[in-house]
Short mmCIF file of C-alpha atoms (C1' of nucleotides) in Angstrom, two decimals:
data_model
loop_
_atom_site.label_atom_id
_atom_site.label_comp_id
_atom_site.label_asym_id
_atom_site.label_seq_id
_atom_site.Cartn_x
_atom_site.Cartn_y
_atom_site.Cartn_z
CA MET A 229 5.65 -45.98 37.01
CA SER A 230 2.44 -45.78 38.81
CA GLY A 231 0.49 -45.01 35.80
CA VAL A 232 2.12 -47.42 33.44
CA ASP A 233 1.20 -50.00 35.89
CA ASP A 234 -2.22 -48.51 36.48
CA ILE A 235 -2.47 -49.41 32.40
CA PHE A 236 -1.17 -53.17 33.32
CA ASP A 237 -3.19 -53.53 35.82
CA ARG A 238 -6.78 -52.95 33.73
CA ALA A 239 -6.05 -54.22 30.50
CA PHE A 240 -5.24 -57.61 32.88
CA LYS A 241 -8.48 -57.42 34.66
CA GLY A 242 -10.40 -55.18 32.16
CA LYS A 243 -13.02 -57.79 30.20
CA SER A 244 -11.95 -59.38 27.10
CA LEU A 245 -14.03 -58.74 24.41
CA VAL A 246 -12.60 -61.32 22.06
CA ARG A 247 -12.33 -64.87 23.52
CA ASN A 248 -11.93 -66.35 19.81
CA ARG A 249 -9.29 -63.83 18.63
CA GLN A 250 -8.17 -66.33 15.95
CA THR A 251 -10.95 -66.37 13.65
CA LEU A 252 -10.82 -62.73 13.16
CA ASN A 253 -7.63 -63.14 11.71
CA ILE A 254 -8.09 -62.69 7.72
CA ASP A 255 -6.22 -66.08 7.04
CA TYR A 256 -8.02 -67.93 8.89
CA ILE A 257 -10.57 -70.47 6.65
CA PRO A 258 -13.41 -71.63 8.29
CA ASP A 259 -14.22 -75.47 7.69
CA ARG A 260 -17.30 -74.63 5.32
CA LEU A 261 -17.78 -71.06 3.17
CA PRO A 262 -20.86 -69.74 3.49
CA PHE A 263 -22.16 -68.53 -0.34
CA ARG A 264 -19.32 -70.48 -2.22
CA ASP A 265 -20.95 -73.86 -2.43
CA ASP A 266 -21.17 -73.81 -5.94
CA GLU A 267 -17.90 -72.62 -6.56
CA SER A 268 -16.40 -75.21 -4.50
CA ASN A 269 -18.17 -77.70 -5.19
CA ASN A 270 -17.77 -77.03 -8.99
CA LEU A 271 -13.84 -77.08 -8.57
CA ALA A 272 -14.14 -80.12 -6.81
CA LEU A 273 -16.18 -81.90 -9.92
CA LYS A 274 -13.47 -80.12 -11.90
CA LEU A 275 -10.33 -81.97 -10.20
CA SER A 276 -11.81 -85.23 -9.35
CA ASN A 277 -10.32 -86.96 -12.39
CA VAL A 278 -7.38 -87.41 -10.27
CA PHE A 279 -9.27 -90.41 -8.60
CA LYS A 280 -9.57 -91.75 -11.94
CA GLY A 281 -6.28 -91.44 -12.53
CA ALA A 282 -6.57 -88.57 -15.02
CA ARG A 283 -5.45 -85.01 -15.30
CA PRO A 284 -7.66 -82.38 -14.60
CA SER A 285 -8.35 -79.86 -16.90
CA ASN A 286 -6.40 -76.14 -16.38
CA LEU A 287 -8.67 -74.34 -14.55
CA LEU A 288 -8.64 -70.25 -13.79
CA LEU A 289 -10.39 -68.22 -10.98
CA PHE A 290 -11.52 -64.72 -11.82
CA GLY A 291 -13.24 -62.75 -8.50
CA LYS A 292 -11.90 -59.21 -6.76
CA PRO A 293 -10.37 -59.85 -3.39
CA GLY A 294 -12.08 -60.84 -0.83
CA THR A 295 -14.43 -62.49 -2.50
CA GLY A 296 -12.88 -66.36 -1.29
CA LYS A 297 -11.23 -67.67 -4.52
CA THR A 298 -8.48 -68.53 -2.54
CA ALA A 299 -10.17 -70.01 0.54
CA VAL A 300 -12.25 -71.97 -1.41
CA VAL A 301 -9.12 -73.47 -3.62
CA LYS A 302 -7.46 -73.84 -0.12
CA THR A 303 -10.26 -75.87 1.08
CA VAL A 304 -11.14 -78.09 -1.96
CA VAL A 305 -7.61 -78.60 -2.58
CA ASP A 306 -6.92 -79.66 0.82
CA ARG A 307 -9.67 -81.91 1.09
CA LEU A 308 -8.71 -83.19 -2.15
CA ILE A 309 -5.27 -84.51 -0.66
CA LYS A 310 -6.80 -86.09 2.34
CA LYS A 311 -9.11 -88.19 -0.11
CA ALA A 312 -6.35 -89.06 -2.40
CA ASN A 313 -4.01 -89.89 0.35
CA GLU A 314 -6.57 -92.35 2.01
CA LEU A 315 -6.95 -93.79 -1.36
CA GLY A 316 -3.53 -94.23 -1.74
CA ILE A 317 -3.25 -91.81 -4.33
CA GLN A 318 -0.05 -89.35 -4.52
CA ILE A 319 -1.02 -85.56 -5.06
CA THR A 320 1.44 -82.56 -4.47
CA ALA A 321 -0.37 -79.60 -4.57
CA PRO A 322 1.49 -76.33 -4.15
CA ILE A 323 0.41 -72.99 -4.00
CA ILE A 324 2.79 -70.60 -4.79
CA ASN A 325 1.21 -66.31 -4.70
CA ALA A 326 3.13 -64.80 -7.97
CA LYS A 327 3.55 -61.41 -6.31
CA GLU A 328 5.14 -62.58 -3.90
CA ALA A 329 7.20 -64.98 -6.30
CA ASN A 330 7.40 -62.60 -8.65
CA THR A 331 9.22 -63.31 -11.58
CA ALA A 332 9.50 -66.82 -14.08
CA TYR A 333 12.38 -68.17 -11.94
CA LYS A 334 11.09 -67.33 -8.59
CA ILE A 335 7.89 -69.15 -9.36
CA LEU A 336 10.50 -72.42 -10.02
CA TYR A 337 11.74 -72.20 -6.99
CA GLU A 338 8.90 -72.68 -5.17
CA ILE A 339 8.06 -75.58 -7.03
CA ALA A 340 11.65 -76.95 -6.59
CA LYS A 341 11.31 -76.05 -2.48
CA GLU A 342 7.53 -77.38 -2.15
CA MET A 343 8.92 -80.98 -3.85
CA GLY A 344 12.23 -80.65 -1.71
CA THR A 345 14.27 -80.31 -4.71
CA ASP A 346 15.45 -76.72 -3.95
CA ASP A 347 19.10 -75.93 -3.15
CA LYS A 348 18.61 -77.18 0.80
CA GLY A 349 17.58 -80.76 -0.95
CA PRO A 350 19.25 -83.81 -1.53
CA LYS A 351 22.75 -83.27 -2.89
CA ASP A 352 23.82 -86.49 -4.75
CA LYS A 353 20.36 -85.81 -7.04
CA ARG A 354 22.07 -82.33 -8.86
CA GLU A 355 20.23 -83.09 -12.32
CA GLU A 356 17.05 -81.71 -10.65
CA LYS A 357 17.92 -79.58 -8.04
CA ILE A 358 16.97 -75.76 -8.65
CA PRO A 359 19.55 -73.30 -6.87
CA PHE A 360 18.18 -70.20 -5.41
CA THR A 361 19.84 -68.26 -8.81
CA GLY A 362 22.51 -69.16 -11.31
CA LEU A 363 20.24 -71.55 -14.09
CA SER A 364 19.14 -70.36 -16.52
CA LEU A 365 15.18 -70.52 -17.29
CA GLY A 366 15.15 -73.20 -19.18
CA GLU A 367 17.83 -75.26 -17.32
CA ALA A 368 15.28 -74.69 -14.32
CA ASN A 369 12.21 -75.74 -16.16
CA ASP A 370 13.68 -79.15 -17.63
CA ARG A 371 14.92 -79.75 -13.68
CA ILE A 372 11.52 -79.68 -12.48
CA LEU A 373 9.97 -81.59 -14.78
CA ARG A 374 12.33 -84.31 -14.75
CA HIS A 375 12.08 -84.81 -11.57
CA ILE A 376 8.29 -85.01 -11.67
CA GLN A 377 8.30 -87.67 -14.54
CA LYS A 378 10.74 -89.53 -12.92
CA ASN A 379 8.86 -89.78 -9.51
CA LYS A 380 5.44 -90.35 -11.66
CA ILE A 381 4.15 -86.97 -9.41
CA ASN A 382 0.90 -85.46 -9.42
CA MET A 383 0.61 -82.16 -9.40
CA ILE A 384 -2.13 -79.51 -8.82
CA LEU A 385 0.27 -76.03 -8.78
CA VAL A 386 -2.11 -73.24 -7.89
CA ILE A 387 -0.77 -70.36 -9.11
CA ASP A 388 -2.58 -67.18 -6.85
CA GLU A 389 -2.49 -63.56 -8.15
CA ILE A 390 -1.50 -65.51 -11.60
CA ASP A 391 -2.01 -62.05 -13.71
CA SER A 392 0.92 -59.89 -12.24
CA LEU A 393 3.35 -63.10 -13.54
CA VAL A 394 2.09 -62.00 -17.33
CA ASP A 395 3.96 -58.95 -17.32
CA LYS A 396 6.95 -60.17 -16.27
CA ASN A 397 7.95 -62.82 -19.24
CA GLY A 398 6.30 -65.29 -16.83
CA ASP A 399 4.11 -66.49 -19.37
CA VAL A 400 7.04 -68.75 -20.62
CA ILE A 401 5.93 -70.61 -17.83
CA LEU A 402 2.80 -71.18 -17.89
CA TYR A 403 3.20 -71.82 -21.71
CA ASN A 404 6.37 -74.56 -20.98
CA PHE A 405 3.93 -76.20 -18.06
CA THR A 406 0.44 -76.32 -19.96
CA ARG A 407 2.48 -78.17 -22.59
CA ALA A 408 4.31 -80.12 -20.33
CA ASN A 409 1.73 -83.33 -20.10
CA GLN A 410 2.22 -83.95 -23.56
CA ARG A 411 6.02 -85.04 -23.01
CA MET A 412 5.09 -86.41 -19.69
CA ALA A 413 4.20 -89.85 -21.59
CA LYS A 414 5.43 -91.89 -18.85
CA GLY A 415 3.47 -90.95 -16.02
CA GLY A 416 2.77 -87.89 -13.66
CA PHE A 417 1.05 -84.54 -14.82
CA ILE A 418 1.03 -81.34 -14.01
CA SER A 419 -2.60 -79.21 -13.97
CA LEU A 420 -2.48 -75.67 -13.26
CA VAL A 421 -5.39 -73.63 -11.72
CA GLY A 422 -4.97 -69.91 -11.96
CA ILE A 423 -6.54 -67.32 -9.30
CA SER A 424 -6.85 -64.24 -10.69
CA ASN A 425 -8.25 -60.50 -9.58
CA SER A 426 -8.30 -59.32 -13.01
CA LEU A 427 -10.90 -60.31 -15.80
CA THR A 428 -9.12 -59.07 -18.14
CA PHE A 429 -5.27 -60.31 -18.41
CA LYS A 430 -6.38 -63.18 -20.25
CA GLU A 431 -6.07 -60.85 -23.28
CA LYS A 432 -2.09 -60.22 -22.53
CA LEU A 433 -1.26 -63.81 -22.41
CA ASP A 434 0.08 -65.66 -25.51
CA PRO A 435 -2.78 -67.57 -27.53
CA ARG A 436 -1.25 -70.52 -26.93
CA VAL A 437 -1.49 -70.44 -23.62
CA ARG A 438 -4.47 -68.81 -23.35
CA SER A 439 -6.29 -71.34 -24.70
CA SER A 440 -4.44 -74.24 -22.74
CA LEU A 441 -4.64 -72.42 -19.70
CA SER A 442 -8.74 -71.53 -20.16
CA GLU A 443 -10.15 -75.03 -20.41
CA GLU A 444 -12.69 -74.18 -17.56
CA GLU A 445 -13.03 -71.06 -15.60
CA THR A 446 -15.29 -69.95 -12.46
CA VAL A 447 -16.22 -66.46 -11.77
CA PHE A 448 -16.82 -65.38 -8.19
CA ASN A 449 -19.02 -62.72 -8.08
CA PRO A 450 -18.40 -60.11 -5.08
CA TYR A 451 -20.55 -60.65 -1.78
CA THR A 452 -23.38 -58.71 -1.92
CA ILE A 453 -23.94 -56.33 1.64
CA GLU A 454 -26.42 -59.18 3.41
CA GLN A 455 -23.89 -61.82 2.44
CA LEU A 456 -21.36 -59.83 4.21
CA ARG A 457 -23.55 -59.18 6.88
CA GLN A 458 -24.23 -62.65 7.74
CA ILE A 459 -20.72 -63.79 7.37
CA LEU A 460 -19.58 -61.19 9.93
CA SER A 461 -22.46 -62.12 12.07
CA THR A 462 -21.40 -65.82 11.94
CA ARG A 463 -17.74 -65.19 12.84
CA ALA A 464 -18.71 -63.18 15.33
CA LYS A 465 -20.79 -65.45 16.93
CA MET A 466 -17.15 -67.79 16.93
CA ALA A 467 -15.17 -65.03 17.71
CA PHE A 468 -16.75 -62.53 20.36
CA SER A 469 -17.88 -63.24 24.01
CA GLU A 470 -21.33 -62.70 24.85
CA ASP A 471 -22.97 -59.24 24.51
CA ALA A 472 -19.70 -57.94 23.48
CA ILE A 473 -21.17 -56.63 19.92
CA THR A 474 -24.50 -55.66 18.71
CA ASP A 475 -26.04 -56.47 15.02
CA ALA A 476 -25.91 -52.69 14.14
CA VAL A 477 -22.15 -52.57 14.74
CA ILE A 478 -22.14 -55.46 12.06
CA ASN A 479 -24.26 -54.07 10.11
CA LEU A 480 -21.80 -50.66 9.56
CA CYS A 481 -19.07 -53.01 9.28
CA ALA A 482 -20.86 -55.13 6.06
CA ALA A 483 -22.18 -51.78 4.90
CA MET A 484 -18.53 -50.16 4.80
CA ALA A 485 -16.77 -52.87 3.28
CA GLY A 486 -20.02 -53.60 0.78
CA ARG A 487 -19.33 -49.80 -0.64
CA GLU A 488 -15.78 -51.47 -1.91
CA HIS A 489 -16.87 -53.78 -3.94
CA GLY A 490 -17.95 -56.92 -1.43
CA ASP A 491 -14.41 -57.97 0.22
CA ALA A 492 -15.46 -60.04 2.67
CA ARG A 493 -11.53 -60.03 3.74
CA LYS A 494 -11.48 -55.82 4.28
CA ALA A 495 -15.23 -56.01 6.45
CA ILE A 496 -13.49 -59.07 8.83
CA ASP A 497 -10.71 -56.63 9.23
CA LEU A 498 -12.69 -53.97 9.99
CA LEU A 499 -14.43 -55.95 12.62
CA ARG A 500 -10.90 -57.01 14.27
CA VAL A 501 -9.90 -53.48 14.50
CA SER A 502 -12.74 -52.05 15.56
CA ALA A 503 -12.55 -54.88 19.00
CA GLU A 504 -9.03 -53.97 19.12
CA LEU A 505 -10.46 -50.51 19.64
CA ALA A 506 -13.01 -51.15 22.13
CA GLU A 507 -11.02 -53.47 24.12
CA ARG A 508 -7.85 -50.68 24.27
CA GLU A 509 -10.47 -48.47 25.60
CA HIS A 510 -12.23 -50.84 28.27
CA ALA A 511 -15.22 -50.19 26.67
CA PRO A 512 -18.42 -52.41 27.86
CA ARG A 513 -18.59 -53.55 24.17
CA VAL A 514 -18.11 -53.38 20.56
CA GLU A 515 -19.88 -50.14 19.02
CA GLU A 516 -20.37 -47.97 15.99
CA LYS A 517 -18.16 -45.56 16.97
CA HIS A 518 -15.62 -47.63 17.27
CA VAL A 519 -16.35 -48.97 13.40
CA ARG A 520 -15.90 -45.57 12.29
CA VAL A 521 -12.55 -44.97 14.35
CA ALA A 522 -11.45 -48.32 12.93
CA GLN A 523 -12.00 -47.21 9.44
CA ASP A 524 -9.77 -44.17 9.61
CA LYS A 525 -7.19 -45.80 11.34
CA ILE A 526 -6.91 -48.56 8.70
CA GLU A 527 -6.80 -45.82 6.20
CA LYS A 528 -4.46 -43.63 7.85
CA ASP A 529 -2.09 -46.72 8.79
CA ALA A 530 -1.91 -47.73 5.46
CA GLN A 531 -1.05 -44.38 4.41
CA PHE A 532 1.71 -44.08 7.25
CA LEU A 533 3.41 -46.94 6.43
CA ALA A 534 3.48 -46.81 2.72
CA ILE A 535 5.24 -43.55 3.11
CA GLN A 536 7.34 -44.36 6.04
CA LYS A 537 8.64 -47.48 4.14
CA ALA A 538 9.27 -45.89 0.92
CA ALA A 539 12.31 -45.94 -0.56
CA PRO A 540 14.80 -42.48 0.93
CA GLN A 541 14.34 -41.24 -3.13
CA ASP A 542 10.71 -41.47 -2.91
CA LYS A 543 10.85 -39.72 0.27
CA LEU A 544 12.68 -37.09 -1.42
CA VAL A 545 9.86 -37.18 -4.04
CA MET A 546 7.32 -36.36 -1.66
CA LEU A 547 8.86 -33.65 0.25
CA ALA A 548 9.55 -32.24 -3.55
CA ILE A 549 5.86 -32.47 -4.00
CA ALA A 550 5.18 -30.70 -0.56
CA ARG A 551 7.47 -28.10 -1.37
CA SER A 552 6.57 -26.82 -4.94
CA LYS A 553 4.32 -24.38 -5.63
CA ASN A 554 1.28 -25.94 -7.60
CA GLY A 555 2.56 -29.53 -8.03
CA PHE A 556 3.44 -29.53 -11.72
CA THR A 557 6.04 -31.95 -12.57
CA GLY A 558 8.27 -30.01 -13.90
CA GLU A 559 8.35 -27.88 -10.68
CA VAL A 560 8.51 -31.39 -8.62
CA TYR A 561 11.33 -31.91 -10.57
CA ASP A 562 12.78 -28.80 -9.92
CA ALA A 563 12.44 -28.75 -6.20
CA TYR A 564 13.59 -32.79 -6.23
CA SER A 565 16.86 -31.98 -8.03
CA ALA A 566 17.09 -28.70 -5.32
CA LEU A 567 16.64 -31.33 -2.44
CA CYS A 568 19.13 -33.59 -4.34
CA LYS A 569 21.83 -31.15 -4.48
CA LYS A 570 21.46 -29.89 -0.47
CA ILE A 571 22.36 -32.90 0.26
CA ASP A 572 24.49 -34.03 -2.17
CA HIS A 573 23.06 -36.69 -3.76
CA GLU A 574 23.18 -37.54 -7.43
CA PRO A 575 19.63 -36.78 -8.68
CA LEU A 576 17.84 -39.35 -10.61
CA THR A 577 16.47 -38.48 -14.58
CA GLN A 578 13.41 -36.79 -14.45
CA ARG A 579 11.44 -40.50 -16.26
CA ARG A 580 12.75 -41.86 -13.12
CA ILE A 581 11.02 -39.78 -11.26
CA THR A 582 7.96 -40.03 -13.31
CA GLN A 583 7.66 -43.64 -12.59
CA ILE A 584 7.92 -43.03 -9.31
CA ILE A 585 5.16 -40.85 -8.92
CA SER A 586 3.24 -43.50 -10.84
CA GLU A 587 3.96 -45.61 -8.27
CA MET A 588 2.96 -43.25 -5.63
CA GLU A 589 -0.18 -43.06 -7.10
CA LEU A 590 -0.88 -46.59 -6.92
CA LEU A 591 0.09 -47.08 -3.10
CA GLY A 592 -2.93 -44.30 -2.69
CA VAL A 593 -0.96 -41.45 -1.16
CA ILE A 594 -0.56 -38.73 -4.02
CA SER A 595 -3.22 -38.55 -6.82
CA THR A 596 -2.45 -36.68 -10.41
CA GLU A 597 -4.84 -34.92 -12.65
CA VAL A 598 -3.21 -34.28 -16.38
CA VAL A 599 -3.82 -30.74 -17.18
CA ASN A 600 -3.76 -29.04 -20.31
CA GLN A 601 -1.78 -25.34 -20.70
CA GLY A 602 -1.79 -25.51 -24.72
CA ARG A 603 1.67 -24.28 -25.54
CA GLY A 604 2.57 -24.06 -21.81
CA GLY A 605 2.47 -28.25 -22.70
CA ARG A 606 0.99 -30.86 -21.07
CA SER A 607 1.55 -31.86 -17.76
CA GLN A 608 0.61 -33.49 -14.47
CA ARG A 609 -0.93 -31.72 -11.25
CA ILE A 610 0.39 -34.26 -8.63
CA ARG A 611 -1.12 -33.42 -5.09
CA ILE A 612 -0.82 -35.05 -1.60
CA THR A 613 -3.83 -37.17 -0.50
CA VAL A 614 -2.59 -38.41 3.03
CA PRO A 615 -3.00 -35.62 5.90
CA LEU A 616 0.26 -33.36 6.25
CA ALA A 617 0.28 -34.25 9.62
CA THR A 618 0.58 -38.43 8.90
CA VAL A 619 3.44 -37.12 6.37
CA LYS A 620 5.58 -35.62 8.66
CA ASP A 621 4.91 -37.91 11.39
CA ALA A 622 5.72 -41.06 8.54
CA LEU A 623 9.27 -39.15 7.40
CA LYS A 624 10.64 -37.34 10.71
CA ASP A 625 13.03 -40.65 11.50
CA ASP A 626 14.20 -40.61 8.17
CA PRO A 627 18.31 -39.63 8.86
CA THR A 628 18.31 -38.39 4.99
CA LEU A 629 15.75 -36.13 5.87
CA ALA A 630 17.16 -35.02 8.53
CA GLU A 631 20.29 -33.72 7.09
CA LEU A 632 17.87 -31.40 5.33
CA GLY A 633 16.33 -30.09 8.43
CA TYR A 634 12.86 -31.60 8.07
"C1'" DA B 252 -4.35 -25.49 -40.25
"C1'" DT B 253 -0.15 -26.25 -38.01
"C1'" DT B 254 3.55 -25.15 -34.61
"C1'" DC B 255 4.72 -25.82 -30.53
"C1'" DC B 256 4.90 -26.72 -25.76
"C1'" DA B 257 6.57 -29.88 -21.45
"C1'" DC B 258 5.21 -33.57 -20.34
"C1'" DA B 259 3.80 -39.31 -20.19
"C1'" DG B 260 5.05 -43.58 -20.76
"C1'" DG B 261 6.62 -47.37 -23.67
"C1'" DA B 262 10.80 -50.20 -24.82
"C1'" DA B 263 15.43 -51.51 -25.21
"C1'" DA B 264 20.14 -51.32 -23.27
"C1'" DC B 265 23.08 -51.02 -19.52
"C1'" DA B 266 25.56 -51.38 -14.85
"C1'" DG B 267 25.84 -53.94 -10.85
"C1'" DT B 268 24.58 -57.81 -7.97
"C1'" DG B 269 24.74 -62.42 -6.54
"C1'" DG B 270 24.71 -66.81 -8.14
"C1'" DT B 271 26.47 -71.28 -11.03
"C1'" DC B 272 28.35 -74.50 -14.51
"C1'" DC B 273 32.30 -76.05 -17.02
"C1'" DG C 257 38.44 -68.09 -13.29
"C1'" DG C 258 36.23 -67.21 -16.93
"C1'" DA C 259 31.02 -67.68 -19.30
"C1'" DC C 260 26.58 -67.48 -18.59
"C1'" DC C 261 22.08 -66.87 -16.07
"C1'" DA C 262 18.56 -63.86 -13.51
"C1'" DC C 263 16.64 -59.70 -11.71
"C1'" DT C 264 16.56 -54.82 -10.25
"C1'" DG C 265 16.84 -50.22 -10.35
"C1'" DT C 266 18.19 -46.74 -13.44
"C1'" DT C 267 19.37 -43.87 -18.25
"C1'" DT C 268 18.65 -43.08 -23.31
"C1'" DC C 269 15.95 -42.81 -26.22
"C1'" DC C 270 11.69 -42.22 -28.65
"C1'" DT C 271 6.63 -41.06 -29.54
"C1'" DG C 272 2.26 -39.96 -29.18
"C1'" DT C 273 -0.72 -35.96 -26.66
"C1'" DG C 274 -4.07 -31.94 -26.59
"C1'" DG C 275 -4.74 -27.32 -26.65
"C1'" DA C 276 -3.11 -22.80 -26.73
"C1'" DA C 277 -0.73 -19.36 -30.08
"C1'" DT C 278 0.60 -18.21 -34.49
#
DNA sequence: ATTCCACAGGAAACAGTGGTCC
DNA sequence: GGACCACTGTTTCCTGTGGAAT
């Protein structure tokens, strides 16, 4: 075991390049967000109605991922609540991610959880409680509004990734909440703050929701490479030990993340993984080569996980793509059916397989291209974009595929 | 100009699960 | 205990598509 002990010894004695690891975490929000003063002030201004006892306008914030939308909302709302508490004004501000709570009912359940009226809440208040399932949407909605009205609750409801609600009949909720204030004459209000990655999602909304939801709008522009550089530089000063990192590394991280629409989260993650790699090989400092390896690793890890965690049927489809000659849809389906037959599984329909294929394309593990062969019909040519070794590695422990001798 | 191929992908329906309500 | 509800994964049905063949 001396080899293992040696490794542990070296790790223990080796120099730690990072002294404040938490600041490299994607979820870490610094006290002041660089380059987002205008947006923060703007949001604060719009929410500040509550100090006059009025309902703030509903708001929509747009911007690509990693442009600081959620962080701005979190910091501003946090201070708003603190200030309100000092002044004796009660405000509750649940922040709900609509991608995680991805159905209308789940959103309502999350709000109830935040207010303490979910199924774990007090037993006597049945008419205000929201169980995990079993109620109609209308009833769940009514119960929440009843609770808000009865207790005169002032709520700023933040829905992150609000665009993912629209396709799943979630705009019913948005409609109800934006209109709820008219019903709450006796006190209490709901003000909605929506955060969206997609600028175009509004077009899909019910026109009545659209008009009340977009009372105010703010667009978050992507960070420039220079801004990313400064953000990383500040973060690196907090996170790294002295001389553990060079400007060149920061520049490279900024440039790499900047190429993909100025995503600050990606830039920081790249820095974190680079540091981990450097520490693992006991390097005296993080160098540019670590960044390049880190970039590669982040990409590969994401693809590896996407394949490894895929449903059994998805893995079979992946295998079928690998086995088909040209990767045309028909061929892939035939190969998939053959695989199913071998392991005695009932194959899914071709319609479902095309759906799985487009889901896999979204994950970035395959690519498709429309091929028109005239009378030979129209089809897609499907290709695996992940190195075959990664695919094999990700699939090697799957018991279903083991039956196929894979 | 028309026909035809092999699909893509939208919409609606359905089955199964896990729950509440009365 | 039966009626009802949300939700997910799936099937069924159907319309639309672009270019080679006729």
